[in-house]
Amino acid sequence: MSHQVPDTNLRDLQRRMALYEDEHAFKALFFAFYVQLTRLSTAITGSKESAEEIVADVFTNLWKGRAAVAEIEDIQLYLYVAVKNNSIHYLKKQQKQQWQSLDAIELEQDWYYQAPDQLELKELENNIRTAIASLPPRARLIFQLAKEDKLPYKHIAALLGISVKTVDNQLAIALKKLSALIGFAATRKKKS
């Protein structure tokens, strides 16, 4: 599971890496973003092993260029874009696969819920997973980047090359569909 780091701490980690070659700051950045970035790369490449390599390479290059890290305005966006670009480059290099459209990308789901009754918990999880899986691929990707990875809308828009309004619209569609699907499942359960 990834660790959320406040923006002020990210700036401090960047500064410590750049000025003091602080390996602890580097590791903190790595662990803060590794799971999310690997999930994104896996969605693009279709291979978790390749994704892990790609993310490791991005961080290796970040460490090699650590003197300039303090100048990066938004490290989170920088890392997401670097992983996206390296994943696409990997696919082109492999020439076995072609770049998948955003409509073909599927992120693995990473949901954790708490409920008093374990049976209800399992059923709720299954209903939510089914509802998310039934979303159109682009809406599902945007939903997961916003709700699981907690990326700001402007980062998602920049990452996917779409407008912030499109991100907002896709999330609204996703939430409406999820609400309807989960509500439908709950209604069916009450009737049985």
Tab-separated table of C-alpha atoms in Angstrom:
chain	number	residue	atom	x	y	z
A	1	MET	CA	0.000	0.000	0.000
A	2	SER	CA	1.309	3.453	-0.818
A	3	HIS	CA	1.841	6.193	1.706
A	4	GLN	CA	0.263	9.613	1.237
A	5	VAL	CA	2.774	12.418	1.744
A	6	PRO	CA	1.620	16.030	2.146
A	7	ASP	CA	2.874	18.415	-0.565
A	8	THR	CA	5.001	20.328	1.948
A	9	ASN	CA	6.772	17.110	2.905
A	10	LEU	CA	7.301	16.258	-0.770
A	11	ARG	CA	9.053	19.593	-1.299
A	12	ASP	CA	11.217	18.901	1.761
A	13	LEU	CA	12.106	15.420	0.479
A	14	GLN	CA	13.033	16.902	-2.908
A	15	ARG	CA	15.206	19.549	-1.271
A	16	ARG	CA	16.967	17.004	0.952
A	17	MET	CA	17.655	14.752	-2.046
A	18	ALA	CA	19.030	17.608	-4.122
A	19	LEU	CA	21.084	19.406	-1.492
A	20	TYR	CA	22.181	16.622	0.843
A	21	GLU	CA	21.950	13.498	-1.334
A	22	ASP	CA	19.658	12.146	1.379
A	23	GLU	CA	18.909	8.467	0.673
A	24	HIS	CA	16.185	8.398	3.335
A	25	ALA	CA	14.336	11.191	1.511
A	26	PHE	CA	14.698	9.243	-1.744
A	27	LYS	CA	13.322	6.075	-0.126
A	28	ALA	CA	10.401	8.029	1.329
A	29	LEU	CA	9.508	9.305	-2.169
A	30	PHE	CA	9.889	5.813	-3.578
A	31	PHE	CA	7.566	4.225	-1.026
A	32	ALA	CA	5.063	7.075	-1.293
A	33	PHE	CA	4.480	6.453	-5.010
A	34	TYR	CA	5.670	2.930	-5.871
A	35	VAL	CA	2.316	1.100	-5.679
A	36	GLN	CA	0.391	3.763	-7.613
A	37	LEU	CA	3.048	4.107	-10.311
A	38	THR	CA	3.397	0.339	-10.717
A	39	ARG	CA	-0.379	0.048	-11.087
A	40	LEU	CA	-0.365	2.720	-13.808
A	41	SER	CA	2.520	1.115	-15.686
A	42	THR	CA	0.924	-2.335	-15.409
A	43	ALA	CA	-2.252	-0.913	-16.912
A	44	ILE	CA	-0.296	0.439	-19.878
A	45	THR	CA	2.167	-2.409	-20.456
A	46	GLY	CA	0.004	-5.328	-19.390
A	47	SER	CA	2.912	-6.764	-17.414
A	48	LYS	CA	3.452	-6.302	-13.685
A	49	GLU	CA	7.097	-7.403	-13.962
A	50	SER	CA	7.803	-4.863	-16.700
A	51	ALA	CA	5.939	-2.223	-14.736
A	52	GLU	CA	8.084	-2.840	-11.659
A	53	GLU	CA	11.201	-2.479	-13.819
A	54	ILE	CA	9.926	0.706	-15.422
A	55	VAL	CA	9.101	2.293	-12.066
A	56	ALA	CA	12.500	1.243	-10.686
A	57	ASP	CA	14.181	2.828	-13.733
A	58	VAL	CA	12.264	6.081	-13.242
A	59	PHE	CA	13.411	6.235	-9.633
A	60	THR	CA	16.980	5.282	-10.579
A	61	ASN	CA	17.036	8.166	-13.047
A	62	LEU	CA	15.529	10.450	-10.414
A	63	TRP	CA	18.366	9.540	-8.047
A	64	LYS	CA	20.998	10.016	-10.757
A	65	GLY	CA	19.620	13.484	-11.478
A	66	ARG	CA	19.008	14.311	-7.829
A	67	ALA	CA	20.876	17.638	-8.047
A	68	ALA	CA	18.004	18.994	-10.165
A	69	VAL	CA	15.161	17.357	-8.216
A	70	ALA	CA	14.518	20.472	-6.114
A	71	GLU	CA	13.624	22.357	-9.305
A	72	ILE	CA	10.742	20.007	-10.175
A	73	GLU	CA	7.590	21.976	-9.482
A	74	ASP	CA	5.254	19.018	-8.910
A	75	ILE	CA	7.091	15.771	-8.156
A	76	GLN	CA	3.915	13.675	-8.138
A	77	LEU	CA	2.899	14.782	-11.645
A	78	TYR	CA	6.506	14.459	-12.814
A	79	LEU	CA	6.674	10.827	-11.647
A	80	TYR	CA	3.313	9.887	-13.173
A	81	VAL	CA	4.236	11.426	-16.532
A	82	ALA	CA	7.693	9.795	-16.470
A	83	VAL	CA	6.183	6.368	-15.775
A	84	LYS	CA	3.511	6.851	-18.446
A	85	ASN	CA	6.115	7.919	-21.028
A	86	ASN	CA	8.553	5.132	-20.109
A	87	SER	CA	5.732	2.577	-20.278
A	88	ILE	CA	4.759	3.742	-23.749
A	89	HIS	CA	8.418	3.712	-24.799
A	90	TYR	CA	8.721	0.155	-23.472
A	91	LEU	CA	5.768	-0.956	-25.602
A	92	LYS	CA	7.191	0.682	-28.708
A	93	LYS	CA	10.565	-0.916	-28.028
A	94	GLN	CA	9.037	-4.362	-27.598
A	95	GLN	CA	7.072	-4.051	-30.856
A	96	LYS	CA	5.052	-7.047	-29.699
A	97	GLN	CA	2.243	-4.857	-28.531
A	98	GLN	CA	0.972	-1.498	-29.609
A	99	TRP	CA	0.026	1.379	-27.348
A	100	GLN	CA	-3.410	0.641	-25.983
A	101	SER	CA	-6.000	3.344	-26.193
A	102	LEU	CA	-7.211	4.680	-22.866
A	103	ASP	CA	-10.406	2.720	-23.476
A	104	ALA	CA	-8.445	-0.568	-23.195
A	105	ILE	CA	-6.559	0.244	-19.988
A	106	GLU	CA	-7.617	-1.535	-16.830
A	107	LEU	CA	-6.074	-0.827	-13.442
A	108	GLU	CA	-6.064	-3.539	-10.833
A	109	GLN	CA	-8.351	-2.653	-7.990
A	110	ASP	CA	-7.019	-1.905	-4.538
A	111	TRP	CA	-10.035	-1.381	-2.254
A	112	TYR	CA	-10.246	-1.896	1.470
A	113	TYR	CA	-13.462	-1.495	3.426
A	114	GLN	CA	-14.522	-2.012	6.992
A	115	ALA	CA	-17.962	-3.238	8.003
A	116	PRO	CA	-19.240	-4.792	11.202
A	117	ASP	CA	-20.290	-8.071	9.603
A	118	GLN	CA	-17.727	-9.959	7.487
A	119	LEU	CA	-20.386	-11.388	5.163
A	120	GLU	CA	-21.779	-7.930	4.489
A	121	LEU	CA	-18.226	-6.702	3.964
A	122	LYS	CA	-17.512	-9.369	1.346
A	123	GLU	CA	-20.805	-8.706	-0.400
A	124	LEU	CA	-20.239	-4.942	-0.389
A	125	GLU	CA	-16.720	-5.405	-1.751
A	126	ASN	CA	-18.018	-7.690	-4.503
A	127	ASN	CA	-20.786	-5.234	-5.418
A	128	ILE	CA	-18.325	-2.349	-5.578
A	129	ARG	CA	-15.760	-4.326	-7.592
A	130	THR	CA	-18.463	-5.455	-10.004
A	131	ALA	CA	-19.778	-1.910	-10.328
A	132	ILE	CA	-16.288	-0.511	-10.962
A	133	ALA	CA	-15.499	-3.261	-13.462
A	134	SER	CA	-18.692	-2.444	-15.367
A	135	LEU	CA	-17.674	1.189	-15.906
A	136	PRO	CA	-16.431	2.179	-19.348
A	137	PRO	CA	-12.611	1.816	-19.369
A	138	ARG	CA	-11.817	5.548	-19.523
A	139	ALA	CA	-14.257	6.367	-16.722
A	140	ARG	CA	-12.832	3.466	-14.681
A	141	LEU	CA	-9.243	4.691	-15.176
A	142	ILE	CA	-10.138	8.258	-14.214
A	143	PHE	CA	-12.155	7.022	-11.233
A	144	GLN	CA	-9.248	4.932	-9.963
A	145	LEU	CA	-6.665	7.698	-10.467
A	146	ALA	CA	-8.895	10.162	-8.613
A	147	LYS	CA	-10.335	7.962	-5.884
A	148	GLU	CA	-7.640	5.341	-5.257
A	149	ASP	CA	-4.495	7.268	-6.139
A	150	LYS	CA	-6.040	10.552	-4.972
A	151	LEU	CA	-4.553	12.513	-7.855
A	152	PRO	CA	-5.895	16.047	-8.286
A	153	TYR	CA	-8.099	16.529	-11.338
A	154	LYS	CA	-5.513	18.793	-12.997
A	155	HIS	CA	-2.885	16.029	-12.697
A	156	ILE	CA	-5.220	13.449	-14.197
A	157	ALA	CA	-6.041	15.844	-17.027
A	158	ALA	CA	-2.345	16.487	-17.718
A	159	LEU	CA	-1.479	12.801	-17.474
A	160	LEU	CA	-4.205	11.692	-19.880
A	161	GLY	CA	-4.098	14.717	-22.192
A	162	ILE	CA	-7.692	15.733	-21.506
A	163	SER	CA	-9.345	18.762	-19.923
A	164	VAL	CA	-10.124	19.082	-16.229
A	165	LYS	CA	-13.793	19.417	-17.252
A	166	THR	CA	-13.590	16.010	-18.974
A	167	VAL	CA	-12.122	14.503	-15.807
A	168	ASP	CA	-14.941	16.042	-13.788
A	169	ASN	CA	-17.581	14.791	-16.258
A	170	GLN	CA	-16.130	11.263	-16.370
A	171	LEU	CA	-16.055	11.099	-12.557
A	172	ALA	CA	-19.649	12.307	-12.359
A	173	ILE	CA	-20.696	9.603	-14.828
A	174	ALA	CA	-18.716	6.967	-12.923
A	175	LEU	CA	-20.147	7.957	-9.540
A	176	LYS	CA	-23.699	8.041	-10.904
A	177	LYS	CA	-23.304	4.576	-12.437
A	178	LEU	CA	-21.656	3.176	-9.296
A	179	SER	CA	-24.395	4.588	-7.122
A	180	ALA	CA	-27.078	3.089	-9.340
A	181	LEU	CA	-25.363	-0.312	-9.572
A	182	ILE	CA	-24.630	-0.568	-5.865
A	183	GLY	CA	-28.157	0.623	-5.038
A	184	PHE	CA	-29.589	-1.969	-7.442
A	185	ALA	CA	-27.539	-4.738	-5.791
A	186	ALA	CA	-28.700	-3.638	-2.336
A	187	THR	CA	-32.325	-3.574	-3.502
A	188	ARG	CA	-32.014	-7.093	-4.954
A	189	LYS	CA	-30.536	-8.337	-1.673
A	190	LYS	CA	-33.452	-6.933	0.349
A	191	LYS	CA	-35.969	-8.630	-1.953
A	192	SER	CA	-34.319	-12.050	-1.562
